[in-house]
């Protein structure tokens, strides 16, 4: 596989970096994770292509996340909030606007700059146990440490856990959310599997992991974003009452088999079936002379395009609203990325919904596409032409 977010120009094709994308399951600790990892510096740098604020739905989601943190977890007189992986400030700004002490930690310099331009307090570095010691020295300990779609990105999770422990006040909480393994299994959303996502967490794996660091999960809240995520609230052991939701979710995970290897054998078969069906539909559309365009040059689409073998003769180009991706080509498959305006100017017969996790937001704004006779092709949870 190529780097999922490495949208590139033709003169870069020759030197494109590839690695083996392979996922493992540990029967001992129930962690699902990549076997071979790409060094973080190759992924997160000064031209990182993912800007959080491209989705209005996510903007609302993070405003609500910040509201909840303020109401439930910031009770001290002058609270201090830290966000790991704060990107363009989509969530952090809600703490800043309230005048609260805040700090974002964001290694990708271009997206960190967007937050800095809004006068948010951000340092552009990778979070680690060493950085955490420096923050304690310079700014003191935190009431809450937050992370969205970032914990699963950090290969050295043990260093993160130790860093968090030394950075949190005794009664402080770590609250983070990531795509949930239960949803990946249930929906066969294999496109969540790519270089940045080193881990695919379940409550089983997260509980065991933090237990080993003297911490425990005190609450969980499923989230209807990014195709199904789980928010975990974690405190030092005996740091808070454990919600009944934790016990119920552990039982649910056992019922769907997240603690057993057979589940992943069957996931693997479902993924192969999904690939075969998608490629058959695309070939059929090509035979019928239909013009297919991709919608959303997501990181996830890199897995789909390269795993299924989707070529520019099957999908002409991909429409995306992110300026840094436009005019470039998709990683590996080298499908051109065009601005959203070109989608509106010349509707295709079929739009392949790569940004399926934003389906509600997209369907609401693309009514005219359907009215003009266009159809959607989706592949999660199943391969289907809609419209
Ligand atoms: N929280 C945002 C961004 C998610 S993308 C959202 O949910 O939309 C993941 C972000 O984590 C990227 O901006 C990346 O640069 C950052 N990141 C990756 N490794 C990190 C690390 N070790 N410490 C802090 N941030 C990291
Ligand atoms: P997203 O699915 O959030 O993330 P990932 O890269 O982690 O898979 O990416 C959404 C992409 O789709 C992003 O490049 C912006 C683009 N997009 C559009 O082009 N139009 C839209 O209406 C939305 C919501 C996203």
Coordinates of C-alpha atoms and ligand atoms in Angstrom, one line a residue:
X1 CA 0.0 0.0 0.0
X2 CA 1.1 3.6 -0.5
X3 CA 0.8 6.3 2.2
X4 CA -3.0 6.9 2.5
X5 CA -2.8 10.7 2.6
X6 CA 0.1 11.1 0.2
X7 CA -1.7 12.8 -2.7
X8 CA 1.0 13.4 -5.3
X9 CA 2.0 15.0 -8.6
X10 CA 3.0 12.8 -11.6
X11 CA 6.8 13.6 -11.2
X12 CA 6.6 12.0 -7.8
X13 CA 5.0 8.7 -9.0
X14 CA 8.4 7.1 -9.7
X15 CA 9.6 7.4 -6.1
X16 CA 6.3 6.6 -4.4
X17 CA 6.7 4.8 -1.0
X18 CA 5.0 1.5 -0.5
X19 CA 4.8 -0.8 2.5
X20 CA 2.9 -4.0 3.4
X21 CA -0.5 -3.4 5.0
X22 CA -1.2 -6.4 7.2
X23 CA -3.3 -6.6 10.4
X24 CA -2.8 -8.8 13.4
X25 CA -4.9 -9.9 16.3
X26 CA -3.4 -10.8 19.7
X27 CA -5.2 -13.6 21.5
X28 CA -3.5 -12.5 24.8
X29 CA -4.5 -8.8 24.9
X30 CA -7.2 -8.7 22.2
X31 CA -5.5 -5.8 20.4
X32 CA -6.0 -5.6 16.7
X33 CA -3.1 -3.7 15.1
X34 CA -0.9 -3.2 12.0
X35 CA 2.0 -5.7 11.8
X36 CA 4.3 -3.4 9.8
X37 CA 4.2 0.3 10.6
X38 CA 5.3 3.4 8.7
X39 CA 7.4 5.9 10.7
X40 CA 5.2 8.7 12.0
X41 CA 7.4 11.4 10.4
X42 CA 6.5 10.1 7.0
X43 CA 2.8 10.6 7.7
X44 CA 2.6 13.8 9.8
X45 CA 4.7 16.7 8.6
X46 CA 4.3 20.2 7.1
X47 CA 2.0 19.2 4.3
X48 CA -0.4 16.8 6.0
X49 CA -3.5 16.6 3.8
X50 CA -6.3 16.1 6.4
X51 CA -7.9 19.2 7.7
X52 CA -10.5 18.4 10.3
X53 CA -12.8 21.4 9.6
X54 CA -13.8 20.2 6.1
X55 CA -17.0 18.6 7.6
X56 CA -19.7 20.8 9.1
X57 CA -21.1 17.7 10.9
X58 CA -17.7 17.1 12.6
X59 CA -17.5 20.8 13.5
X60 CA -20.8 20.4 15.4
X61 CA -19.7 17.1 16.9
X62 CA -16.5 18.6 18.4
X63 CA -18.4 21.6 19.7
X64 CA -20.7 19.2 21.6
X65 CA -17.7 17.1 22.8
X66 CA -16.1 20.3 24.2
X67 CA -19.4 21.4 25.8
X68 CA -19.7 18.0 27.5
X69 CA -16.1 18.1 28.8
X70 CA -16.7 21.6 30.3
X71 CA -20.0 20.6 32.0
X72 CA -18.9 17.2 33.4
X73 CA -15.1 17.2 33.9
X74 CA -13.8 20.7 34.4
X75 CA -14.8 21.5 38.0
X76 CA -11.6 23.1 39.3
X77 CA -11.4 26.9 39.6
X78 CA -8.8 27.4 36.8
X79 CA -8.9 24.2 34.7
X80 CA -6.3 23.2 32.1
X81 CA -7.3 21.2 29.0
X82 CA -4.8 19.4 26.7
X83 CA -5.8 18.0 23.3
X84 CA -3.5 15.6 21.6
X85 CA -3.8 15.8 17.7
X86 CA -5.7 19.1 17.7
X87 CA -5.3 19.5 14.0
X88 CA -6.8 22.8 12.8
X89 CA -8.3 23.6 16.2
X90 CA -11.8 22.2 15.4
X91 CA -12.3 21.3 19.1
X92 CA -9.6 23.3 20.9
X93 CA -11.1 26.6 19.9
X94 CA -14.2 26.0 22.0
X95 CA -12.0 25.9 25.2
X96 CA -10.1 29.0 24.0
X97 CA -13.4 30.9 23.4
X98 CA -14.4 30.2 27.0
X99 CA -11.1 31.7 28.1
X100 CA -9.9 28.4 29.5
X101 CA -6.3 27.4 29.8
X102 CA -5.7 25.0 26.9
X103 CA -2.9 23.4 24.9
X104 CA -3.0 21.6 21.6
X105 CA -0.3 19.1 20.6
X106 CA -0.2 18.8 16.8
X107 CA 2.9 17.6 14.9
X108 CA 1.6 18.4 11.4
X109 CA 2.8 21.9 11.0
X110 CA 0.5 23.1 8.3
X111 CA -2.7 22.1 10.1
X112 CA -1.3 23.3 13.5
X113 CA -0.7 26.7 11.8
X114 CA -4.4 27.1 11.1
X115 CA -5.0 26.8 14.8
X116 CA -2.2 29.2 15.7
X117 CA -3.6 31.7 13.2
X118 CA -6.8 31.6 15.4
X119 CA -4.6 32.4 18.4
X120 CA -5.0 29.0 20.0
X121 CA -2.2 27.7 22.2
X122 CA -0.6 24.9 20.2
X123 CA 2.8 23.2 20.1
X124 CA 3.8 21.4 17.0
X125 CA 5.4 18.2 18.3
X126 CA 4.6 14.5 18.7
X127 CA 3.1 13.7 22.1
X128 CA 5.4 11.4 24.1
X129 CA 6.4 10.8 27.7
X130 CA 9.3 13.3 27.3
X131 CA 7.1 16.0 26.0
X132 CA 4.7 15.4 28.8
X133 CA 7.4 15.9 31.4
X134 CA 8.3 19.2 29.8
X135 CA 4.6 20.4 29.8
X136 CA 4.3 19.5 33.5
X137 CA 7.4 21.6 34.2
X138 CA 6.3 24.6 32.2
X139 CA 2.6 24.6 32.6
X140 CA 1.5 22.2 35.3
X141 CA -0.9 19.2 35.2
X142 CA -4.1 18.9 33.3
X143 CA -7.7 18.4 34.4
X144 CA -8.6 16.7 31.1
X145 CA -6.5 15.3 28.3
X146 CA -8.5 14.8 25.1
X147 CA -7.9 13.1 21.8
X148 CA -10.1 12.3 18.8
X149 CA -8.9 10.0 16.0
X150 CA -5.4 10.2 17.3
X151 CA -4.7 7.6 20.0
X152 CA -5.0 4.9 17.4
X153 CA -2.4 6.7 15.3
X154 CA 0.4 6.6 17.8
X155 CA 2.6 3.4 17.6
X156 CA 4.2 3.8 21.0
X157 CA 1.0 3.7 23.0
X158 CA 2.9 2.7 26.2
X159 CA 4.8 6.0 26.1
X160 CA 1.5 7.8 25.6
X161 CA -0.1 6.1 28.6
X162 CA 2.9 6.9 30.8
X163 CA 3.0 10.5 29.6
X164 CA -0.7 10.9 30.3
X165 CA -0.3 9.5 33.8
X166 CA 2.3 12.0 34.7
X167 CA 0.4 14.9 33.0
X168 CA -3.0 14.3 34.6
X169 CA -4.0 15.8 38.0
X170 CA -4.8 12.9 40.4
X171 CA -8.5 13.3 39.7
X172 CA -8.0 14.2 36.0
X173 CA -9.5 12.2 33.1
X174 CA -8.3 11.1 29.7
X175 CA -11.2 11.2 27.2
X176 CA -10.6 9.9 23.7
X177 CA -12.5 8.5 20.7
X178 CA -11.4 6.4 17.8
X179 CA -13.1 4.3 15.1
X180 CA -14.5 1.3 16.9
X181 CA -13.6 -2.3 16.1
X182 CA -17.2 -3.5 16.6
X183 CA -18.4 -1.2 13.8
X184 CA -15.6 -2.3 11.5
X185 CA -16.5 -6.0 12.0
X186 CA -20.3 -5.3 11.8
X187 CA -20.1 -3.1 8.6
X188 CA -17.0 -4.7 7.0
X189 CA -15.6 -1.2 6.9
X190 CA -12.1 -2.5 6.0
X191 CA -11.2 1.0 4.6
X192 CA -10.5 2.1 8.1
X193 CA -7.4 0.0 7.8
X194 CA -4.5 2.1 6.6
X195 CA -1.1 3.3 7.7
X196 CA -2.2 6.1 10.1
X197 CA -4.5 3.7 12.0
X198 CA -2.0 1.5 13.8
X199 CA -4.7 0.2 16.3
X200 CA -8.3 -0.8 15.9
X201 CA -9.6 -0.5 19.5
X202 CA -12.3 -2.4 21.3
X203 CA -13.3 -1.9 25.0
X204 CA -11.5 -5.3 25.6
X205 CA -8.2 -4.1 24.3
X206 CA -8.4 -0.6 25.8
X207 CA -9.4 -1.9 29.3
X208 CA -6.6 -4.4 29.4
X209 CA -4.1 -1.8 28.0
X210 CA -4.8 0.9 30.6
X211 CA -5.1 -1.6 33.4
X212 CA -1.4 -2.3 32.8
X213 CA -0.7 1.3 33.4
X214 CA -2.7 1.6 36.7
X215 CA -5.7 3.3 35.0
X216 CA -9.2 2.2 34.2
X217 CA -12.1 2.8 31.8
X218 CA -14.8 4.5 33.9
X219 CA -17.2 5.2 31.0
X220 CA -17.8 4.7 27.3
X221 CA -20.1 6.5 24.9
X222 CA -20.6 5.2 21.3
X223 CA -20.4 7.9 18.7
X224 CA -22.2 8.1 15.4
X225 CA -19.2 9.6 13.5
X226 CA -16.5 8.3 11.2
X227 CA -18.6 5.2 10.5
X228 CA -18.9 4.3 14.2
X229 CA -16.5 5.4 16.9
X230 CA -16.2 4.8 20.7
X231 CA -15.4 7.4 23.2
X232 CA -13.5 6.2 26.3
X233 CA -13.3 8.0 29.6
X234 CA -10.3 6.9 31.6
X235 CA -9.1 7.7 35.1
X236 CA -6.4 6.5 37.6
X237 CA -7.6 3.3 39.3
X238 CA -10.2 4.1 41.9
X239 CA -10.4 7.6 40.3
X240 CA -14.1 7.4 39.7
X241 CA -17.3 5.3 39.7
X242 CA -17.4 2.9 36.8
X243 CA -20.5 3.3 34.7
X244 CA -22.7 0.3 34.1
X245 CA -22.2 1.0 30.3
X246 CA -18.7 -0.5 30.6
X247 CA -19.9 -3.9 31.9
X248 CA -22.7 -4.0 29.3
X249 CA -20.3 -3.2 26.4
X250 CA -17.8 -5.8 27.5
X251 CA -20.6 -8.4 27.4
X252 CA -21.7 -7.1 24.0
X253 CA -18.2 -7.5 22.6
X254 CA -18.1 -11.1 23.8
X255 CA -21.4 -11.7 22.1
X256 CA -20.1 -10.4 18.8
X257 CA -16.8 -12.2 19.2
X258 CA -14.3 -9.3 19.5
X259 CA -12.4 -11.5 21.9
X260 CA -12.0 -14.4 19.5
X261 CA -9.8 -14.9 16.5
X262 CA -12.5 -16.6 14.4
X263 CA -14.3 -13.3 14.1
X264 CA -11.4 -11.9 12.2
X265 CA -11.2 -14.9 9.9
X266 CA -14.8 -14.2 8.9
X267 CA -14.2 -10.4 8.6
X268 CA -11.4 -11.3 6.2
X269 CA -13.8 -13.4 4.0
X270 CA -16.4 -10.6 4.1
X271 CA -13.7 -8.1 3.0
X272 CA -12.8 -10.2 0.0
X273 CA -16.5 -10.6 -1.0
X274 CA -17.0 -6.8 -0.7
X275 CA -14.0 -6.2 -3.0
X276 CA -15.2 -8.7 -5.6
X277 CA -18.7 -7.2 -5.6
X278 CA -17.4 -3.6 -5.9
X279 CA -15.1 -4.3 -8.7
X280 CA -17.8 -6.2 -10.6
X281 CA -20.2 -3.3 -10.3
X282 CA -17.5 -0.8 -11.6
X283 CA -16.7 -3.1 -14.5
X284 CA -20.3 -3.4 -15.4
X285 CA -20.8 0.4 -15.3
X286 CA -17.8 0.8 -17.6
X287 CA -19.2 -1.8 -20.0
X288 CA -22.5 0.2 -20.1
X289 CA -20.6 3.4 -20.9
X290 CA -21.4 5.1 -17.6
X291 CA -19.2 7.8 -16.2
X292 CA -18.2 7.2 -12.6
X293 CA -16.6 9.8 -10.4
X294 CA -15.3 9.4 -6.8
X295 CA -16.8 11.6 -4.0
X296 CA -14.3 12.5 -1.3
X297 CA -10.6 11.7 -1.6
X298 CA -10.5 10.2 1.9
X299 CA -7.6 8.4 3.5
X300 CA -9.9 5.4 3.5
X301 CA -10.3 5.5 -0.3
X302 CA -6.6 4.8 -0.6
X303 CA -7.2 1.3 0.9
X304 CA -10.3 0.7 -1.3
X305 CA -8.7 1.9 -4.5
X306 CA -5.5 -0.1 -4.1
X307 CA -7.0 -3.2 -2.5
X308 CA -9.8 -3.5 -5.1
X309 CA -7.5 -2.4 -8.0
X310 CA -9.6 0.6 -9.0
X311 CA -8.0 2.4 -12.0
X312 CA -8.8 5.7 -13.7
X313 CA -10.7 3.9 -16.5
X314 CA -13.2 2.8 -13.9
X315 CA -13.3 6.0 -11.8
X316 CA -12.5 9.0 -13.9
X317 CA -11.5 11.4 -11.1
X318 CA -12.3 12.1 -7.4
X319 CA -14.0 15.3 -6.3
X320 CA -12.7 16.8 -3.0
X321 CA -13.1 20.1 -1.2
X322 CA -9.6 20.2 0.3
X323 CA -7.4 22.6 -1.7
X324 CA -4.1 20.7 -0.8
X325 CA -5.5 17.5 -2.5
X326 CA -6.8 19.2 -5.7
X327 CA -4.8 19.0 -8.9
X328 CA -2.9 16.0 -7.4
X329 CA -3.4 12.3 -7.9
X330 CA -4.6 9.6 -5.5
X331 CA -1.9 7.5 -3.8
X332 CA -1.0 4.3 -5.6
X333 CA -4.0 4.2 -8.0
X334 CA -3.1 7.7 -9.4
X335 CA -6.7 8.8 -10.0
X336 CA -6.9 12.6 -10.5
X337 CA -8.3 14.7 -7.7
X338 CA -10.5 17.6 -8.9
X339 CA -12.1 20.5 -7.0
X340 CA -15.7 20.0 -5.9
X341 CA -16.8 22.7 -8.4
X342 CA -16.1 20.3 -11.3
X343 CA -18.4 17.7 -9.8
X344 CA -21.3 20.3 -9.7
X345 CA -20.4 21.6 -13.2
X346 CA -20.6 18.2 -14.9
X347 CA -22.5 15.6 -12.9
X348 CA -21.3 12.0 -13.5
X349 CA -23.8 9.1 -14.1
X350 CA -22.6 7.5 -10.8
X351 CA -20.8 8.9 -7.8
X352 CA -18.7 6.4 -5.8
X353 CA -19.1 7.6 -2.2
X354 CA -15.6 7.3 -0.7
X355 CA -16.7 9.7 2.1
X356 CA -19.5 7.3 3.2
X357 CA -18.9 8.3 6.8
X358 CA -20.3 11.7 5.9
X359 CA -23.2 10.3 4.0
X360 CA -25.9 12.3 5.9
X361 CA -24.2 15.6 5.3
X362 CA -23.4 14.8 1.7
X363 CA -26.9 13.5 0.8
X364 CA -28.5 16.6 2.3
X365 CA -26.4 18.9 0.0
X366 CA -26.5 16.8 -3.1
X367 CA -30.2 16.5 -3.7
X368 CA -29.8 18.2 -7.1
X369 CA -27.4 15.4 -8.2
X370 CA -30.1 12.7 -7.6
X371 CA -32.8 14.9 -9.1
X372 CA -30.7 15.2 -12.3
X373 CA -30.7 11.4 -12.6
X374 CA -27.4 10.7 -10.8
X375 CA -26.9 7.6 -8.7
X376 CA -24.7 6.8 -5.6
X377 CA -22.5 3.8 -5.5
X378 CA -21.7 2.8 -1.9
X379 CA -19.8 -0.2 -0.5
X380 CA -20.3 0.1 3.2
X381 CA -22.1 -1.7 4.8
X382 CA -22.8 -3.4 1.4
X383 CA -22.1 -2.8 -2.2
X384 CA -25.2 -1.0 -3.6
X385 CA -26.3 1.5 -6.2
X386 CA -28.8 4.0 -4.8
X387 CA -31.0 6.5 -6.6
Ligands
LIG1 N1 -8.5 15.3 16.2 C1 -8.7 15.6 14.8 C2 -7.5 15.2 13.9 C3 -7.5 13.7 13.6 S1 -6.2 13.3 12.4 C4 -10.0 15.1 14.3 O1 -10.5 14.1 14.9 O2 -10.5 15.5 13.2 C5 -4.9 12.8 13.5 C6 -4.1 14.0 13.9 O3 -3.2 13.5 14.9 C7 -3.2 14.6 12.8 O4 -3.5 16.0 12.8 C8 -1.8 14.2 13.2 O5 -0.9 15.2 12.8 C9 -1.9 14.1 14.7 N2 -0.9 13.2 15.4 C10 -0.3 12.1 14.9 N3 0.5 11.6 15.8 C11 0.5 12.4 16.8 C12 1.2 12.4 18.1 N4 2.1 11.5 18.4 N5 0.9 13.4 19.0 C13 0.0 14.3 18.7 N6 -0.7 14.4 17.5 C14 -0.4 13.4 16.6
LIG2 P1 -12.8 11.9 6.1 O1 -13.7 10.8 5.8 O2 -13.3 12.8 7.2 O3 -11.5 11.3 6.6 P2 -10.3 10.3 6.3 O4 -9.4 11.0 5.4 O5 -9.8 10.0 7.6 O6 -10.9 9.0 5.6 O7 -12.4 12.7 4.9 C1 -13.3 13.4 4.2 C2 -12.8 13.9 2.9 O8 -13.8 14.1 2.0 C3 -11.9 15.1 3.0 O9 -10.9 15.1 2.0 C4 -12.9 16.2 2.6 C5 -13.9 15.5 1.6 N1 -15.2 16.0 1.6 C6 -15.8 16.5 0.5 O10 -15.1 16.6 -0.6 N2 -17.1 16.9 0.5 C7 -17.8 16.8 1.6 O11 -19.0 17.2 1.6 C8 -17.3 16.3 2.8 C9 -18.1 16.1 4.0 C10 -16.0 15.8 2.8

